[in-house]
């Protein structure tokens, strides 16, 4: 006769065995019944995926800062490019309207009143003494722009040696105006190198020829301001160079002159 466990069946009075329902049992600690693990974890996953209170994913803060810096750089470049274009157009319009030109320096007349070579105390140095008068012509060729000379320095050279200097007081010229300034330059005991002493003597001896004479050079350094009306002004240095050929003193007059001016 088969054996039956009392937990699954019970014997009635009629001698037959009938199954009895299982009684709930308490699981052992740390033991999860099969089937219950699936039923408890699935709802939690469903809640995580479909919860209405779930927050959206946020971008890292450094990405936002990088994007903001890129926009700021783009805007600054656009503003700078616009300013450069507008400034270039304004300069072009001003130039086309005023047509500015550099002022000119020319020598209208010159006289070598006296000039001679002297021997120094040590008998090895040759000294130059000279007296020259120049009439300088400063002209403003502009038709709409005024010119102001705020500083004028003039240097007289024989060869590579500086022999005399002169300065001119500041003055202004209206457009199309020219002004004359008299310059008195004196060379007092200026030491000349032996090569230039020989050149002086050769030029003095050949001054009787048509193209002969003492060759000197006048260099001018002038601080100049162009005035475009009463608002716009432009300051710059103007450099002039004049090559002079003078007759032999006394009364040596200007024989030829060639002047150039540039910034």
mmCIF file of C-alpha atoms in Angstrom, residues 69-262:
data_model
loop_
_atom_site.group_PDB
_atom_site.id
_atom_site.type_symbol
_atom_site.label_atom_id
_atom_site.label_comp_id
_atom_site.label_asym_id
_atom_site.label_seq_id
_atom_site.Cartn_x
_atom_site.Cartn_y
_atom_site.Cartn_z
ATOM 1 C CA UNK A 69 31.839 81.468 -25.330
ATOM 2 C CA UNK A 70 31.555 80.441 -28.968
ATOM 3 C CA UNK A 71 28.549 82.722 -29.445
ATOM 4 C CA UNK A 72 30.340 85.625 -27.741
ATOM 5 C CA UNK A 73 33.398 85.143 -29.950
ATOM 6 C CA UNK A 74 31.255 85.072 -33.078
ATOM 7 C CA UNK A 75 29.438 88.279 -32.091
ATOM 8 C CA UNK A 76 32.714 90.083 -31.259
ATOM 9 C CA UNK A 77 34.267 89.059 -34.584
ATOM 10 C CA UNK A 78 31.182 90.277 -36.441
ATOM 11 C CA UNK A 79 31.268 93.650 -34.640
ATOM 12 C CA UNK A 80 35.008 94.053 -35.266
ATOM 13 C CA UNK A 81 34.668 93.173 -38.946
ATOM 14 C CA UNK A 82 31.815 95.648 -39.343
ATOM 15 C CA UNK A 83 33.824 98.399 -37.634
ATOM 16 C CA UNK A 84 36.832 97.770 -39.891
ATOM 17 C CA UNK A 85 34.689 97.862 -43.025
ATOM 18 C CA UNK A 86 32.891 101.048 -41.944
ATOM 19 C CA UNK A 87 36.210 102.699 -40.987
ATOM 20 C CA UNK A 88 37.761 101.777 -44.324
ATOM 21 C CA UNK A 89 34.817 103.209 -46.214
ATOM 22 C CA UNK A 90 34.972 106.418 -44.149
ATOM 23 C CA UNK A 91 38.708 106.843 -44.821
ATOM 24 C CA UNK A 92 38.154 106.256 -48.532
ATOM 25 C CA UNK A 93 35.350 108.831 -48.666
ATOM 26 C CA UNK A 94 37.478 111.406 -46.821
ATOM 27 C CA UNK A 95 40.447 110.784 -49.102
ATOM 28 C CA UNK A 96 38.370 111.057 -52.270
ATOM 29 C CA UNK A 97 36.727 114.257 -51.058
ATOM 30 C CA UNK A 98 39.787 116.134 -49.708
ATOM 31 C CA UNK A 99 42.558 114.609 -51.866
ATOM 32 C CA UNK A 100 45.329 115.401 -49.316
ATOM 33 C CA UNK A 101 48.923 116.065 -50.451
ATOM 34 C CA UNK A 102 52.161 116.496 -48.539
ATOM 35 C CA UNK A 103 53.458 120.052 -48.051
ATOM 36 C CA UNK A 104 56.628 121.017 -49.895
ATOM 37 C CA UNK A 105 59.892 122.618 -48.830
ATOM 38 C CA UNK A 106 61.920 124.436 -51.458
ATOM 39 C CA UNK A 107 64.863 126.832 -51.358
ATOM 40 C CA UNK A 108 63.977 130.014 -53.202
ATOM 41 C CA UNK A 109 67.334 131.737 -52.681
ATOM 42 C CA UNK A 110 70.636 131.114 -50.907
ATOM 43 C CA UNK A 111 73.887 133.017 -50.438
ATOM 44 C CA UNK A 112 77.220 131.736 -49.149
ATOM 45 C CA UNK A 113 78.453 134.907 -47.474
ATOM 46 C CA UNK A 114 81.777 133.530 -46.271
ATOM 47 C CA UNK A 115 83.567 130.195 -46.049
ATOM 48 C CA UNK A 116 87.161 129.193 -45.377
ATOM 49 C CA UNK A 117 89.224 126.379 -43.956
ATOM 50 C CA UNK A 118 91.416 126.859 -40.913
ATOM 51 C CA UNK A 119 94.046 124.682 -39.282
ATOM 52 C CA UNK A 120 93.425 123.514 -35.744
ATOM 53 C CA UNK A 121 95.714 123.942 -32.778
ATOM 54 C CA UNK A 122 97.195 120.468 -33.145
ATOM 55 C CA UNK A 123 97.959 121.171 -36.844
ATOM 56 C CA UNK A 124 96.336 117.865 -37.766
ATOM 57 C CA UNK A 125 92.708 119.012 -37.803
ATOM 58 C CA UNK A 126 91.121 121.180 -40.478
ATOM 59 C CA UNK A 127 88.242 123.380 -39.331
ATOM 60 C CA UNK A 128 85.467 124.850 -41.484
ATOM 61 C CA UNK A 129 83.986 128.274 -40.864
ATOM 62 C CA UNK A 130 81.045 129.355 -43.028
ATOM 63 C CA UNK A 131 78.156 131.792 -43.103
ATOM 64 C CA UNK A 132 75.146 131.004 -45.296
ATOM 65 C CA UNK A 133 71.729 132.624 -45.699
ATOM 66 C CA UNK A 134 68.764 130.620 -47.000
ATOM 67 C CA UNK A 135 65.277 131.681 -48.042
ATOM 68 C CA UNK A 136 63.037 128.640 -47.535
ATOM 69 C CA UNK A 137 59.639 128.356 -49.199
ATOM 70 C CA UNK A 138 57.010 126.242 -47.411
ATOM 71 C CA UNK A 139 53.978 125.569 -49.612
ATOM 72 C CA UNK A 140 50.644 123.844 -49.061
ATOM 73 C CA UNK A 141 49.426 122.330 -52.369
ATOM 74 C CA UNK A 142 46.065 121.186 -50.972
ATOM 75 C CA UNK A 143 42.872 122.843 -52.170
ATOM 76 C CA UNK A 144 40.697 121.853 -49.163
ATOM 77 C CA UNK A 145 43.136 120.980 -46.368
ATOM 78 C CA UNK A 146 44.958 123.384 -44.039
ATOM 79 C CA UNK A 147 48.483 122.657 -42.764
ATOM 80 C CA UNK A 148 50.124 123.459 -39.429
ATOM 81 C CA UNK A 149 53.878 123.083 -38.880
ATOM 82 C CA UNK A 150 54.352 122.531 -35.156
ATOM 83 C CA UNK A 151 58.094 121.836 -35.253
ATOM 84 C CA UNK A 152 60.779 122.471 -37.894
ATOM 85 C CA UNK A 153 64.414 121.364 -37.601
ATOM 86 C CA UNK A 154 66.855 122.035 -40.464
ATOM 87 C CA UNK A 155 70.377 120.585 -40.737
ATOM 88 C CA UNK A 156 73.052 121.603 -43.254
ATOM 89 C CA UNK A 157 75.627 119.004 -44.348
ATOM 90 C CA UNK A 158 78.817 119.076 -46.353
ATOM 91 C CA UNK A 159 79.409 115.506 -47.389
ATOM 92 C CA UNK A 160 78.592 113.385 -44.338
ATOM 93 C CA UNK A 161 79.502 116.099 -41.813
ATOM 94 C CA UNK A 162 76.888 118.244 -40.086
ATOM 95 C CA UNK A 163 78.136 121.825 -40.304
ATOM 96 C CA UNK A 164 75.148 124.000 -39.220
ATOM 97 C CA UNK A 165 71.636 123.775 -37.769
ATOM 98 C CA UNK A 166 68.597 126.056 -37.683
ATOM 99 C CA UNK A 167 65.039 126.022 -36.405
ATOM 100 C CA UNK A 168 61.810 127.672 -37.523
ATOM 101 C CA UNK A 169 58.995 128.800 -35.258
ATOM 102 C CA UNK A 170 55.648 126.977 -35.694
ATOM 103 C CA UNK A 171 53.200 128.474 -38.183
ATOM 104 C CA UNK A 172 50.052 127.543 -40.128
ATOM 105 C CA UNK A 173 49.110 127.741 -43.790
ATOM 106 C CA UNK A 174 45.716 127.855 -45.406
ATOM 107 C CA UNK A 175 44.987 125.608 -48.364
ATOM 108 C CA UNK A 176 46.914 126.727 -51.448
ATOM 109 C CA UNK A 177 49.115 129.098 -49.424
ATOM 110 C CA UNK A 178 52.924 129.485 -49.414
ATOM 111 C CA UNK A 179 55.159 131.252 -46.900
ATOM 112 C CA UNK A 180 58.825 132.251 -46.940
ATOM 113 C CA UNK A 181 61.162 131.907 -43.966
ATOM 114 C CA UNK A 182 64.677 133.354 -43.804
ATOM 115 C CA UNK A 183 67.337 131.086 -42.283
ATOM 116 C CA UNK A 184 70.764 132.222 -41.148
ATOM 117 C CA UNK A 185 73.095 129.265 -40.626
ATOM 118 C CA UNK A 186 76.659 129.523 -39.300
ATOM 119 C CA UNK A 187 79.350 126.841 -39.237
ATOM 120 C CA UNK A 188 81.884 127.647 -36.538
ATOM 121 C CA UNK A 189 85.123 125.641 -36.411
ATOM 122 C CA UNK A 190 83.603 122.387 -37.586
ATOM 123 C CA UNK A 191 86.196 119.643 -37.910
ATOM 124 C CA UNK A 192 86.249 118.040 -41.351
ATOM 125 C CA UNK A 193 87.718 114.625 -42.196
ATOM 126 C CA UNK A 194 90.686 114.703 -44.554
ATOM 127 C CA UNK A 195 88.625 113.262 -47.412
ATOM 128 C CA UNK A 196 86.064 116.063 -47.169
ATOM 129 C CA UNK A 197 88.836 118.680 -46.894
ATOM 130 C CA UNK A 198 90.160 117.504 -50.250
ATOM 131 C CA UNK A 199 86.632 117.543 -51.713
ATOM 132 C CA UNK A 200 86.129 121.137 -50.514
ATOM 133 C CA UNK A 201 89.327 122.294 -52.155
ATOM 134 C CA UNK A 202 88.547 120.514 -55.420
ATOM 135 C CA UNK A 203 85.042 121.974 -55.608
ATOM 136 C CA UNK A 204 86.337 125.457 -54.786
ATOM 137 C CA UNK A 205 88.926 125.234 -57.538
ATOM 138 C CA UNK A 206 86.374 124.037 -60.095
ATOM 139 C CA UNK A 207 83.643 126.490 -59.180
ATOM 140 C CA UNK A 208 84.375 128.609 -62.237
ATOM 141 C CA UNK A 209 82.897 125.896 -64.458
ATOM 142 C CA UNK A 210 79.235 126.101 -65.406
ATOM 143 C CA UNK A 211 78.349 123.051 -63.354
ATOM 144 C CA UNK A 212 80.917 123.652 -60.632
ATOM 145 C CA UNK A 213 80.443 124.859 -57.071
ATOM 146 C CA UNK A 214 80.296 123.706 -53.468
ATOM 147 C CA UNK A 215 77.780 120.898 -53.003
ATOM 148 C CA UNK A 216 75.801 120.940 -49.762
ATOM 149 C CA UNK A 217 72.685 119.230 -48.510
ATOM 150 C CA UNK A 218 69.868 120.648 -46.387
ATOM 151 C CA UNK A 219 67.740 118.119 -44.496
ATOM 152 C CA UNK A 220 64.466 119.122 -42.880
ATOM 153 C CA UNK A 221 62.467 117.269 -40.229
ATOM 154 C CA UNK A 222 59.027 118.803 -39.719
ATOM 155 C CA UNK A 223 56.157 117.816 -37.466
ATOM 156 C CA UNK A 224 53.100 118.461 -39.644
ATOM 157 C CA UNK A 225 49.363 118.433 -39.037
ATOM 158 C CA UNK A 226 46.707 118.247 -41.737
ATOM 159 C CA UNK A 227 43.340 119.709 -40.749
ATOM 160 C CA UNK A 228 40.271 118.369 -42.549
ATOM 161 C CA UNK A 229 37.803 121.023 -41.470
ATOM 162 C CA UNK A 230 37.422 121.701 -37.751
ATOM 163 C CA UNK A 231 37.013 118.080 -36.589
ATOM 164 C CA UNK A 232 39.417 115.730 -38.361
ATOM 165 C CA UNK A 233 43.182 116.130 -37.905
ATOM 166 C CA UNK A 234 46.129 114.012 -38.963
ATOM 167 C CA UNK A 235 49.657 114.390 -37.520
ATOM 168 C CA UNK A 236 52.828 113.024 -39.093
ATOM 169 C CA UNK A 237 56.529 113.693 -39.604
ATOM 170 C CA UNK A 238 57.556 115.178 -42.953
ATOM 171 C CA UNK A 239 61.139 114.737 -44.160
ATOM 172 C CA UNK A 240 62.670 116.989 -46.815
ATOM 173 C CA UNK A 241 66.039 116.827 -48.550
ATOM 174 C CA UNK A 242 67.465 119.603 -50.709
ATOM 175 C CA UNK A 243 70.669 119.274 -52.727
ATOM 176 C CA UNK A 244 72.353 122.685 -53.096
ATOM 177 C CA UNK A 245 75.167 123.845 -55.374
ATOM 178 C CA UNK A 246 76.653 127.142 -54.162
ATOM 179 C CA UNK A 247 79.127 129.533 -55.758
ATOM 180 C CA UNK A 248 82.417 130.318 -54.048
ATOM 181 C CA UNK A 249 82.293 133.201 -51.519
ATOM 182 C CA UNK A 250 82.246 136.030 -51.119
ATOM 183 C CA UNK A 251 78.798 136.448 -52.530
ATOM 184 C CA UNK A 252 78.433 132.846 -53.618
ATOM 185 C CA UNK A 253 74.915 132.499 -54.964
ATOM 186 C CA UNK A 254 72.680 129.487 -55.379
ATOM 187 C CA UNK A 255 73.393 127.794 -58.705
ATOM 188 C CA UNK A 256 71.033 124.819 -58.546
ATOM 189 C CA UNK A 257 68.693 123.154 -56.091
ATOM 190 C CA UNK A 258 66.666 119.952 -56.021
ATOM 191 C CA UNK A 259 64.253 119.254 -53.150
ATOM 192 C CA UNK A 260 62.175 116.199 -52.265
ATOM 193 C CA UNK A 261 59.691 115.732 -49.436
ATOM 194 C CA UNK A 262 58.194 112.517 -48.102
#
